[in-house]
mmCIF file of C-alpha atoms in Angstrom:
data_model
loop_
_atom_site.group_PDB
_atom_site.id
_atom_site.type_symbol
_atom_site.label_atom_id
_atom_site.label_comp_id
_atom_site.label_asym_id
_atom_site.label_seq_id
_atom_site.Cartn_x
_atom_site.Cartn_y
_atom_site.Cartn_z
ATOM 1 C CA MET A 1 18.804 11.969 5.835
ATOM 2 C CA GLY A 2 19.838 15.482 4.555
ATOM 3 C CA GLY A 3 20.303 13.597 0.974
ATOM 4 C CA LEU A 4 17.048 12.209 1.031
ATOM 5 C CA LYS A 5 15.270 15.116 2.534
ATOM 6 C CA GLY A 6 17.585 17.569 0.068
ATOM 7 C CA LEU A 7 16.418 15.332 -3.237
ATOM 8 C CA VAL A 8 12.512 15.423 -2.015
ATOM 9 C CA LYS A 9 12.567 19.230 -1.242
ATOM 10 C CA LYS A 10 14.043 19.734 -5.081
ATOM 11 C CA GLY A 11 11.616 17.915 -6.330
ATOM 12 C CA LEU A 12 9.148 20.600 -5.860
ATOM 13 C CA GLY A 13 9.858 22.805 -8.361
ATOM 14 C CA GLU A 14 10.654 20.027 -11.379
ATOM 15 C CA MET A 15 7.219 18.078 -10.337
ATOM 16 C CA GLY A 16 5.399 21.352 -10.839
ATOM 17 C CA PHE A 17 3.774 21.156 -7.055
ATOM 18 C CA MET A 18 2.690 24.536 -4.967
ATOM 19 C CA ALA A 19 5.983 25.607 -2.989
ATOM 20 C CA ASP A 20 4.254 27.899 -0.685
ATOM 21 C CA GLY A 21 3.590 24.986 1.600
ATOM 22 C CA GLY A 22 -0.457 24.673 1.142
ATOM 23 C CA VAL A 23 -1.661 21.510 0.573
ATOM 24 C CA ILE A 24 -0.925 19.562 -2.802
ATOM 25 C CA ASN A 25 -3.763 18.806 -5.226
ATOM 26 C CA TRP A 26 -3.424 16.059 -7.719
ATOM 27 C CA PHE A 27 -6.775 15.507 -8.531
ATOM 28 C CA PRO A 28 -9.634 17.560 -10.197
ATOM 29 C CA GLY A 29 -12.674 19.646 -8.375
ATOM 30 C CA HIS A 30 -15.013 16.336 -9.347
ATOM 31 C CA MET A 31 -13.819 14.810 -6.789
ATOM 32 C CA ALA A 32 -14.789 16.208 -4.091
ATOM 33 C CA ALA A 33 -18.160 14.647 -4.407
ATOM 34 C CA ALA A 34 -17.387 11.600 -3.132
ATOM 35 C CA THR A 35 -15.570 12.985 -0.179
ATOM 36 C CA HIS A 36 -18.887 15.087 0.475
ATOM 37 C CA ALA A 37 -20.976 12.139 0.112
ATOM 38 C CA ILE A 38 -18.262 10.761 2.718
ATOM 39 C CA ARG A 39 -18.745 13.235 5.286
ATOM 40 C CA GLN A 40 -22.515 12.191 5.339
ATOM 41 C CA ARG A 41 -22.333 8.367 5.776
ATOM 42 C CA LEU A 42 -19.916 8.971 8.647
ATOM 43 C CA LYS A 43 -22.817 11.027 10.295
ATOM 44 C CA VAL A 44 -24.641 8.098 10.815
ATOM 45 C CA ALA A 45 -22.322 5.632 11.004
ATOM 46 C CA ASP A 46 -22.094 3.858 14.029
ATOM 47 C CA PHE A 47 -18.315 2.150 13.217
ATOM 48 C CA VAL A 48 -15.404 2.681 11.068
ATOM 49 C CA ILE A 49 -13.100 0.438 9.155
ATOM 50 C CA GLU A 50 -10.295 2.669 8.288
ATOM 51 C CA VAL A 51 -7.977 0.726 5.981
ATOM 52 C CA ARG A 52 -4.265 2.136 5.601
ATOM 53 C CA ASP A 53 -1.649 0.433 3.180
ATOM 54 C CA ALA A 54 0.555 -1.404 5.815
ATOM 55 C CA ARG A 55 3.658 0.042 4.101
ATOM 56 C CA ILE A 56 2.504 3.564 4.945
ATOM 57 C CA PRO A 57 0.170 3.759 8.325
ATOM 58 C CA LEU A 58 0.447 6.895 8.485
ATOM 59 C CA SER A 59 0.748 8.755 4.802
ATOM 60 C CA SER A 60 -2.199 6.683 3.754
ATOM 61 C CA ALA A 61 -4.370 8.254 6.291
ATOM 62 C CA HIS A 62 -6.601 11.423 4.532
ATOM 63 C CA ALA A 63 -6.067 13.382 6.430
ATOM 64 C CA ASP A 64 -8.844 15.906 6.233
ATOM 65 C CA LEU A 65 -11.513 13.332 7.359
ATOM 66 C CA GLN A 66 -8.808 12.723 10.703
ATOM 67 C CA SER A 67 -11.211 14.994 12.524
ATOM 68 C CA GLN A 68 -14.560 13.696 12.382
ATOM 69 C CA LEU A 69 -13.329 10.239 12.443
ATOM 70 C CA SER A 70 -11.185 10.931 16.084
ATOM 71 C CA GLY A 71 -14.938 11.162 17.242
ATOM 72 C CA LYS A 72 -15.830 8.245 15.839
ATOM 73 C CA ARG A 73 -15.556 4.247 17.174
ATOM 74 C CA ARG A 74 -13.332 2.394 14.311
ATOM 75 C CA VAL A 75 -10.650 0.288 14.044
ATOM 76 C CA ILE A 76 -7.528 1.269 11.660
ATOM 77 C CA ALA A 77 -6.953 -1.875 9.463
ATOM 78 C CA LEU A 78 -3.440 -2.337 8.211
ATOM 79 C CA ASN A 79 -4.051 -3.813 4.573
ATOM 80 C CA LYS A 80 -1.391 -5.918 2.420
ATOM 81 C CA LYS A 81 0.335 -7.032 5.761
ATOM 82 C CA ASP A 82 2.923 -9.703 3.929
ATOM 83 C CA LEU A 83 4.389 -6.532 2.225
ATOM 84 C CA ALA A 84 5.501 -4.293 5.194
ATOM 85 C CA ASN A 85 8.017 -5.873 7.536
ATOM 86 C CA PRO A 86 7.129 -7.547 10.172
ATOM 87 C CA ASN A 87 9.962 -6.492 12.050
ATOM 88 C CA ILE A 88 8.406 -2.984 12.101
ATOM 89 C CA MET A 89 4.922 -3.708 11.789
ATOM 90 C CA HIS A 90 4.547 -4.653 15.814
ATOM 91 C CA LYS A 91 5.903 -1.131 16.880
ATOM 92 C CA TRP A 92 3.260 0.449 14.443
ATOM 93 C CA ILE A 93 0.903 -1.508 16.450
ATOM 94 C CA HIS A 94 2.710 -0.301 19.725
ATOM 95 C CA TYR A 95 2.305 2.735 18.713
ATOM 96 C CA PHE A 96 -1.468 2.800 17.199
ATOM 97 C CA ASP A 97 -1.647 0.960 21.353
ATOM 98 C CA SER A 98 0.095 3.912 23.117
ATOM 99 C CA CYS A 99 -2.392 6.095 20.971
ATOM 100 C CA LYS A 100 -5.359 4.236 21.993
ATOM 101 C CA GLN A 101 -6.515 3.520 18.955
ATOM 102 C CA ASP A 102 -7.596 -0.458 17.218
ATOM 103 C CA CYS A 103 -5.359 -1.507 14.723
ATOM 104 C CA VAL A 104 -5.224 -4.703 12.830
ATOM 105 C CA PRO A 105 -3.043 -5.905 10.763
ATOM 106 C CA ILE A 106 -4.590 -7.376 7.360
ATOM 107 C CA SER A 107 -4.907 -9.155 4.295
ATOM 108 C CA ALA A 108 -7.876 -8.940 2.167
ATOM 109 C CA HIS A 109 -7.659 -11.257 0.035
ATOM 110 C CA SER A 110 -7.354 -13.971 3.234
ATOM 111 C CA LYS A 111 -10.808 -14.769 4.542
ATOM 112 C CA SER A 112 -9.392 -15.615 8.014
ATOM 113 C CA SER A 113 -7.821 -12.669 8.026
ATOM 114 C CA VAL A 114 -10.913 -10.605 7.473
ATOM 115 C CA LYS A 115 -12.861 -12.859 9.986
ATOM 116 C CA LYS A 116 -10.434 -11.473 12.690
ATOM 117 C CA LEU A 117 -11.040 -7.876 11.708
ATOM 118 C CA LEU A 118 -15.298 -8.274 11.412
ATOM 119 C CA ASP A 119 -14.682 -10.868 14.965
ATOM 120 C CA LEU A 120 -13.054 -7.490 16.539
ATOM 121 C CA VAL A 121 -16.176 -5.067 14.902
ATOM 122 C CA GLU A 122 -18.207 -7.233 16.299
ATOM 123 C CA PHE A 123 -17.197 -7.086 19.804
ATOM 124 C CA LYS A 124 -16.227 -3.642 19.860
ATOM 125 C CA LEU A 125 -19.902 -2.739 19.104
ATOM 126 C CA LYS A 126 -21.346 -5.784 21.339
ATOM 127 C CA GLU A 127 -19.767 -4.132 24.092
ATOM 128 C CA VAL A 128 -20.884 -0.221 23.551
ATOM 129 C CA ILE A 129 -23.962 -0.397 22.242
ATOM 130 C CA SER A 130 -26.001 -3.300 23.069
ATOM 131 C CA ARG A 131 -29.690 -1.328 22.904
ATOM 132 C CA GLU A 132 -29.497 -0.328 19.211
ATOM 133 C CA PRO A 133 -31.271 -3.146 17.369
ATOM 134 C CA THR A 134 -29.493 -1.881 13.564
ATOM 135 C CA LEU A 135 -25.709 -1.241 13.714
ATOM 136 C CA LEU A 136 -23.969 0.471 10.592
ATOM 137 C CA VAL A 137 -20.180 0.053 9.789
ATOM 138 C CA MET A 138 -18.263 2.130 7.418
ATOM 139 C CA VAL A 139 -15.505 0.815 5.009
ATOM 140 C CA LEU A 140 -13.077 4.156 3.729
ATOM 141 C CA GLY A 141 -9.455 4.085 2.679
ATOM 142 C CA VAL A 142 -7.491 6.326 -0.382
ATOM 143 C CA PRO A 143 -7.460 4.821 -3.382
ATOM 144 C CA ASN A 144 -5.615 1.096 -3.482
ATOM 145 C CA VAL A 145 -4.965 1.042 -0.210
ATOM 146 C CA GLY A 146 -7.525 -2.116 -0.993
ATOM 147 C CA LYS A 147 -10.560 -1.492 0.295
ATOM 148 C CA SER A 148 -12.410 -2.891 -2.729
ATOM 149 C CA ALA A 149 -10.693 -6.254 -2.032
ATOM 150 C CA LEU A 150 -12.097 -5.880 1.856
ATOM 151 C CA ILE A 151 -15.088 -5.639 0.925
ATOM 152 C CA ASN A 152 -14.934 -7.992 -1.630
ATOM 153 C CA SER A 153 -14.219 -10.798 1.355
ATOM 154 C CA ILE A 154 -16.891 -8.891 3.814
ATOM 155 C CA HIS A 155 -19.615 -10.099 0.962
ATOM 156 C CA GLN A 156 -18.808 -13.437 0.869
ATOM 157 C CA ILE A 157 -18.456 -14.187 4.240
ATOM 158 C CA ALA A 158 -21.743 -12.056 4.974
ATOM 159 C CA LEU A 159 -23.257 -14.261 2.419
ATOM 160 C CA SER A 160 -21.877 -17.592 4.197
ATOM 161 C CA ARG A 161 -23.535 -16.352 7.344
ATOM 162 C CA PHE A 162 -26.501 -15.064 6.037
ATOM 163 C CA PRO A 163 -27.552 -16.700 2.866
ATOM 164 C CA VAL A 164 -30.583 -14.991 1.872
ATOM 165 C CA GLN A 165 -28.614 -12.347 1.356
ATOM 166 C CA GLU A 166 -27.714 -13.794 -2.243
ATOM 167 C CA LYS A 167 -30.965 -13.025 -3.746
ATOM 168 C CA MET A 168 -30.732 -9.867 -3.954
ATOM 169 C CA LYS A 169 -26.869 -7.887 -4.668
ATOM 170 C CA ARG A 170 -27.188 -6.456 -0.915
ATOM 171 C CA ALA A 171 -28.792 -6.454 1.327
ATOM 172 C CA THR A 172 -31.231 -3.072 2.110
ATOM 173 C CA VAL A 173 -30.585 -0.648 5.473
ATOM 174 C CA GLY A 174 -32.645 1.557 6.395
ATOM 175 C CA PRO A 175 -34.737 4.214 5.818
ATOM 176 C CA LEU A 176 -32.167 5.599 8.423
ATOM 177 C CA PRO A 177 -32.946 8.957 10.334
ATOM 178 C CA GLY A 178 -31.328 11.928 8.536
ATOM 179 C CA VAL A 179 -30.904 9.710 5.375
ATOM 180 C CA THR A 180 -32.777 10.924 2.077
ATOM 181 C CA GLN A 181 -32.100 7.554 1.028
ATOM 182 C CA ASP A 182 -31.738 3.390 1.570
ATOM 183 C CA ILE A 183 -28.387 3.103 2.082
ATOM 184 C CA ALA A 184 -26.911 -0.553 1.015
ATOM 185 C CA GLY A 185 -24.867 -3.055 2.667
ATOM 186 C CA TYR A 186 -24.344 -6.187 3.751
ATOM 187 C CA LYS A 187 -25.347 -7.735 7.183
ATOM 188 C CA ILE A 188 -22.216 -9.550 8.636
ATOM 189 C CA ALA A 189 -24.113 -9.982 12.415
ATOM 190 C CA HIS A 190 -27.460 -10.595 14.520
ATOM 191 C CA HIS A 191 -28.290 -8.894 18.179
ATOM 192 C CA PRO A 192 -27.426 -6.993 17.272
ATOM 193 C CA SER A 193 -28.099 -6.556 13.205
ATOM 194 C CA ILE A 194 -24.389 -5.217 11.675
ATOM 195 C CA TYR A 195 -24.705 -3.775 8.316
ATOM 196 C CA VAL A 196 -21.435 -3.182 6.511
ATOM 197 C CA LEU A 197 -21.870 -0.355 4.126
ATOM 198 C CA ASP A 198 -20.518 0.017 0.535
ATOM 199 C CA THR A 199 -18.638 3.358 0.624
ATOM 200 C CA PRO A 200 -19.478 6.067 -2.369
ATOM 201 C CA GLY A 201 -17.546 6.829 -4.453
ATOM 202 C CA VAL A 202 -13.354 6.837 -4.392
ATOM 203 C CA LEU A 203 -11.793 8.602 -1.226
ATOM 204 C CA VAL A 204 -9.531 11.435 -2.850
ATOM 205 C CA PRO A 205 -5.938 11.592 -0.426
ATOM 206 C CA SER A 206 -5.448 14.680 0.556
ATOM 207 C CA ILE A 207 -1.522 15.222 0.459
ATOM 208 C CA PRO A 208 0.207 17.768 2.706
ATOM 209 C CA ASP A 209 3.374 17.665 1.873
ATOM 210 C CA ILE A 210 5.836 16.118 -0.817
ATOM 211 C CA GLU A 211 7.250 13.298 0.950
ATOM 212 C CA THR A 212 3.790 11.971 1.618
ATOM 213 C CA GLY A 213 2.568 12.562 -1.936
ATOM 214 C CA LEU A 214 5.618 10.213 -2.899
ATOM 215 C CA LYS A 215 5.009 7.490 -0.508
ATOM 216 C CA LEU A 216 1.696 7.381 -1.634
ATOM 217 C CA ALA A 217 2.702 7.512 -5.477
ATOM 218 C CA LEU A 218 4.760 4.325 -4.378
ATOM 219 C CA ALA A 219 2.153 2.334 -2.959
ATOM 220 C CA GLY A 220 0.166 3.400 -5.930
ATOM 221 C CA SER A 221 -2.854 5.707 -4.535
ATOM 222 C CA VAL A 222 -1.574 8.283 -6.862
ATOM 223 C CA LYS A 223 -1.332 7.669 -10.400
ATOM 224 C CA ASP A 224 1.809 7.258 -11.923
ATOM 225 C CA SER A 225 1.059 9.380 -14.819
ATOM 226 C CA VAL A 226 0.310 12.211 -12.520
ATOM 227 C CA VAL A 227 3.680 11.626 -10.988
ATOM 228 C CA GLY A 228 6.234 10.486 -13.357
ATOM 229 C CA GLU A 229 7.494 6.640 -12.859
ATOM 230 C CA GLU A 230 10.853 8.262 -12.983
ATOM 231 C CA ARG A 231 10.438 10.352 -10.609
ATOM 232 C CA ILE A 232 8.880 7.986 -8.491
ATOM 233 C CA ALA A 233 11.799 4.895 -8.818
ATOM 234 C CA GLN A 234 14.255 7.938 -7.935
ATOM 235 C CA TYR A 235 12.472 8.338 -4.790
ATOM 236 C CA LEU A 236 12.477 4.435 -3.900
ATOM 237 C CA LEU A 237 16.017 4.476 -4.432
ATOM 238 C CA ALA A 238 17.081 7.501 -2.574
ATOM 239 C CA VAL A 239 14.928 5.697 0.397
ATOM 240 C CA LEU A 240 16.541 2.343 -0.525
ATOM 241 C CA ASN A 241 19.602 3.725 -0.526
ATOM 242 C CA THR A 242 19.773 5.914 2.521
ATOM 243 C CA ARG A 243 18.552 3.275 4.705
ATOM 244 C CA GLY A 244 21.229 0.556 3.496
ATOM 245 C CA THR A 245 18.904 -1.532 2.576
ATOM 246 C CA PRO A 246 20.993 -3.192 -0.262
ATOM 247 C CA ILE A 247 23.648 -4.211 2.412
ATOM 248 C CA HIS A 248 20.398 -6.028 3.774
ATOM 249 C CA TRP A 249 20.203 -8.154 0.829
ATOM 250 C CA LYS A 250 23.564 -9.489 0.552
ATOM 251 C CA HIS A 251 23.235 -10.717 4.313
ATOM 252 C CA LEU A 252 19.885 -12.634 2.867
ATOM 253 C CA ASN A 253 21.248 -14.092 -0.132
ATOM 254 C CA ASN A 254 24.801 -14.506 0.393
ATOM 255 C CA ARG A 255 25.538 -17.317 -2.072
ATOM 256 C CA ARG A 256 22.980 -16.119 -4.534
ATOM 257 C CA MET A 257 24.285 -12.352 -4.597
ATOM 258 C CA GLU A 258 28.232 -13.542 -5.390
ATOM 259 C CA GLY A 259 26.928 -15.083 -8.260
ATOM 260 C CA ILE A 260 25.668 -18.563 -7.846
ATOM 261 C CA ARG A 261 22.138 -18.712 -10.192
ATOM 262 C CA TYR A 262 19.118 -21.000 -11.038
ATOM 263 C CA GLU A 263 18.926 -21.535 -14.396
ATOM 264 C CA SER A 264 15.773 -22.044 -15.754
ATOM 265 C CA GLU A 265 14.546 -24.981 -18.068
ATOM 266 C CA GLU A 266 14.026 -22.546 -20.953
ATOM 267 C CA LYS A 267 14.939 -19.061 -21.443
ATOM 268 C CA HIS A 268 11.357 -17.309 -21.055
ATOM 269 C CA GLU A 269 10.128 -13.690 -21.138
ATOM 270 C CA TYR A 270 8.163 -13.192 -18.471
ATOM 271 C CA ASN A 271 5.297 -9.956 -18.153
ATOM 272 C CA LEU A 272 6.045 -8.535 -14.996
ATOM 273 C CA LYS A 273 2.098 -7.762 -14.637
ATOM 274 C CA SER A 274 1.495 -10.507 -14.569
ATOM 275 C CA LEU A 275 2.727 -10.727 -11.066
ATOM 276 C CA LYS A 276 -0.352 -8.448 -9.794
ATOM 277 C CA ARG A 277 -3.121 -10.408 -8.121
ATOM 278 C CA LYS A 278 -5.463 -10.660 -10.464
ATOM 279 C CA ARG A 279 -3.627 -13.302 -12.501
ATOM 280 C CA ILE A 280 -5.858 -16.397 -12.529
ATOM 281 C CA ASN A 281 -3.213 -19.051 -13.459
ATOM 282 C CA PRO A 282 0.276 -19.532 -10.631
ATOM 283 C CA PRO A 283 3.518 -18.813 -12.129
ATOM 284 C CA ASN A 284 5.083 -22.249 -14.067
ATOM 285 C CA LYS A 285 8.441 -23.394 -12.918
ATOM 286 C CA SER A 286 11.053 -21.478 -15.423
ATOM 287 C CA GLU A 287 8.261 -17.895 -15.197
ATOM 288 C CA VAL A 288 9.234 -18.164 -11.339
ATOM 289 C CA VAL A 289 13.579 -19.212 -11.999
ATOM 290 C CA TYR A 290 13.000 -16.444 -14.062
ATOM 291 C CA ILE A 291 11.632 -13.768 -11.504
ATOM 292 C CA GLU A 292 14.329 -15.131 -9.036
ATOM 293 C CA ASP A 293 16.791 -14.301 -10.977
ATOM 294 C CA LEU A 294 15.779 -10.491 -12.197
ATOM 295 C CA VAL A 295 15.333 -9.879 -8.641
ATOM 296 C CA MET A 296 18.939 -11.467 -7.465
ATOM 297 C CA GLU A 297 20.603 -9.159 -10.382
ATOM 298 C CA VAL A 298 18.550 -5.967 -9.910
ATOM 299 C CA GLN A 299 19.371 -6.522 -6.109
ATOM 300 C CA ARG A 300 22.932 -7.175 -6.916
ATOM 301 C CA ALA A 301 23.197 -4.307 -9.145
ATOM 302 C CA LEU A 302 22.168 -1.791 -6.241
ATOM 303 C CA TYR A 303 24.406 -3.562 -3.851
ATOM 304 C CA VAL A 304 27.357 -3.283 -5.984
ATOM 305 C CA THR A 305 26.878 0.178 -6.874
ATOM 306 C CA LEU A 306 26.306 1.701 -3.371
ATOM 307 C CA THR A 307 29.358 -0.038 -1.781
ATOM 308 C CA GLU A 308 31.686 0.338 -4.290
ATOM 309 C CA PHE A 309 30.343 4.486 -4.125
ATOM 310 C CA LYS A 310 32.809 6.636 -2.535
ATOM 311 C CA GLY A 311 30.763 9.887 -2.283
ATOM 312 C CA ASN A 312 28.383 11.162 0.882
ATOM 313 C CA ILE A 313 25.111 9.670 0.703
ATOM 314 C CA GLU A 314 24.044 11.849 3.098
ATOM 315 C CA GLU A 315 24.586 14.822 0.639
ATOM 316 C CA GLU A 316 21.751 15.479 -1.918
ATOM 317 C CA GLY A 317 24.689 15.737 -5.055
ATOM 318 C CA ASP A 318 26.306 12.589 -3.822
ATOM 319 C CA LEU A 319 23.456 11.082 -3.582
ATOM 320 C CA GLU A 320 21.662 12.485 -6.749
ATOM 321 C CA ASP A 321 25.006 10.729 -8.965
ATOM 322 C CA LEU A 322 24.658 7.796 -6.782
ATOM 323 C CA ILE A 323 21.204 7.069 -8.271
ATOM 324 C CA GLU A 324 22.115 7.943 -11.508
ATOM 325 C CA GLN A 325 24.534 5.053 -11.892
ATOM 326 C CA GLN A 326 22.207 2.813 -10.334
ATOM 327 C CA PHE A 327 19.750 3.739 -13.321
ATOM 328 C CA GLY A 328 22.393 2.283 -15.425
ATOM 329 C CA ALA A 329 22.548 -0.428 -13.732
ATOM 330 C CA LEU A 330 19.639 -1.685 -13.494
ATOM 331 C CA GLN A 331 19.022 -0.830 -17.080
ATOM 332 C CA LYS A 332 22.332 -3.340 -17.520
ATOM 333 C CA ALA A 333 20.599 -5.915 -14.594
ATOM 334 C CA MET A 334 17.110 -5.848 -16.808
ATOM 335 C CA LYS A 335 18.547 -6.225 -20.422
ATOM 336 C CA ILE A 336 17.156 -3.178 -21.068
ATOM 337 C CA PRO A 337 18.242 -2.040 -24.726
ATOM 338 C CA HIS A 338 19.647 1.697 -24.299
ATOM 339 C CA LYS A 339 17.542 4.044 -25.589
ATOM 340 C CA ALA A 340 18.381 6.954 -23.668
ATOM 341 C CA SER A 341 14.926 7.731 -22.372
ATOM 342 C CA GLU A 342 13.044 4.924 -23.229
ATOM 343 C CA GLY A 343 15.355 2.920 -21.131
ATOM 344 C CA ARG A 344 15.070 4.784 -17.668
ATOM 345 C CA LEU A 345 11.278 4.761 -18.148
ATOM 346 C CA MET A 346 11.147 0.662 -18.533
ATOM 347 C CA VAL A 347 13.779 0.253 -15.887
ATOM 348 C CA SER A 348 11.455 2.645 -13.551
ATOM 349 C CA LYS A 349 8.579 0.654 -14.617
ATOM 350 C CA LYS A 350 10.269 -2.455 -14.088
ATOM 351 C CA PHE A 351 11.636 -1.813 -10.867
ATOM 352 C CA LEU A 352 8.110 -0.137 -9.279
ATOM 353 C CA THR A 353 6.657 -2.986 -10.190
ATOM 354 C CA LEU A 354 9.331 -5.289 -8.105
ATOM 355 C CA PHE A 355 8.874 -3.234 -5.062
ATOM 356 C CA ARG A 356 4.979 -3.208 -5.424
ATOM 357 C CA THR A 357 4.598 -6.558 -5.684
ATOM 358 C CA GLY A 358 6.747 -6.880 -2.830
ATOM 359 C CA LYS A 359 9.406 -9.374 -4.490
ATOM 360 C CA LEU A 360 12.146 -6.466 -3.465
ATOM 361 C CA GLY A 361 11.447 -8.135 -0.195
ATOM 362 C CA PRO A 362 8.595 -6.699 2.806
ATOM 363 C CA PHE A 363 9.551 -2.873 3.605
ATOM 364 C CA ILE A 364 7.701 0.239 5.604
ATOM 365 C CA LEU A 365 8.224 3.310 3.922
ATOM 366 C CA ASP A 366 6.881 5.593 7.066
ATOM 367 C CA ASP A 367 8.918 6.131 9.990
ATOM 368 C CA VAL A 368 7.741 5.018 13.306
ATOM 369 C CA PRO A 369 6.934 8.307 15.772
ATOM 370 C CA HIS A 370 7.108 8.743 18.816
ATOM 371 C CA PRO A 371 3.563 8.353 20.647
#
């Protein structure tokens, strides 16, 4: 992937990152307080659920905490498994298994999925500690990996198991040795009593290199405004092209890619923001057809531009030319009025929304390493 690597490296100057090989800091200094608080909590935690994004199983790890976490009993919960390619996910499970690290793909919004995770936590704790009356489980993860959604699901499961907790917002655990204040958490098991703790504050990801930073940005763990939607979209296009993903779309959607489309019952302008999980009402039929048609037009635009491109995408300059063509093709596919910079920004935002909500298909950005 010479073209991709070259493009990523070139981004250093344009994005204003440190080019001296040091850790890239995209965050204000006050965030250090949250990391300090988490380190203190880790000292008293008996078990850790480390939440990562299943699309970036390594990039979404908090590098600065790994040395401390390696000494703890833990399970890595690969969340958003529905957005990750299942054909590659099993390789990641095998990878973590070869590293002797428990790993469970989950969907934080699915109670059955979360229950399986909690069953493993309970089994692991009962297996190794039978003499402790109270055990503490800590949930941590970088932004937007689904930590809050997981804690909410755990809360609901905890209430169903121990309804008395409903009378108080949280079950109080403690006081504990070495901790100056009580720690709040939810009871999930008895004999021994197991509590899942709330993680204090937001855990800021440490970003050791530019490509890890771009992956985190693409997955939404870094604010778009920090990196810029156009740069993130350019990186996504570079990854899709160098992997030949649009060719794969052609095989999956052959008939519709050839121009056979479903017509919606009515013209409908649909706001892509409504794809996000917080939406209360499901989309109606015309909205679904609108999204399907939009996705198909986007996939077709990328397939055509890639297959008709005469350059070498392994070359940085050629890859840049292809991506430039694709921005134009996407603008036409999305029917965005031509307004140079504004049009390009709108294309980027829509394109990223389609990717992040899984409409372009399941995808894993990280390459599986050799154990």
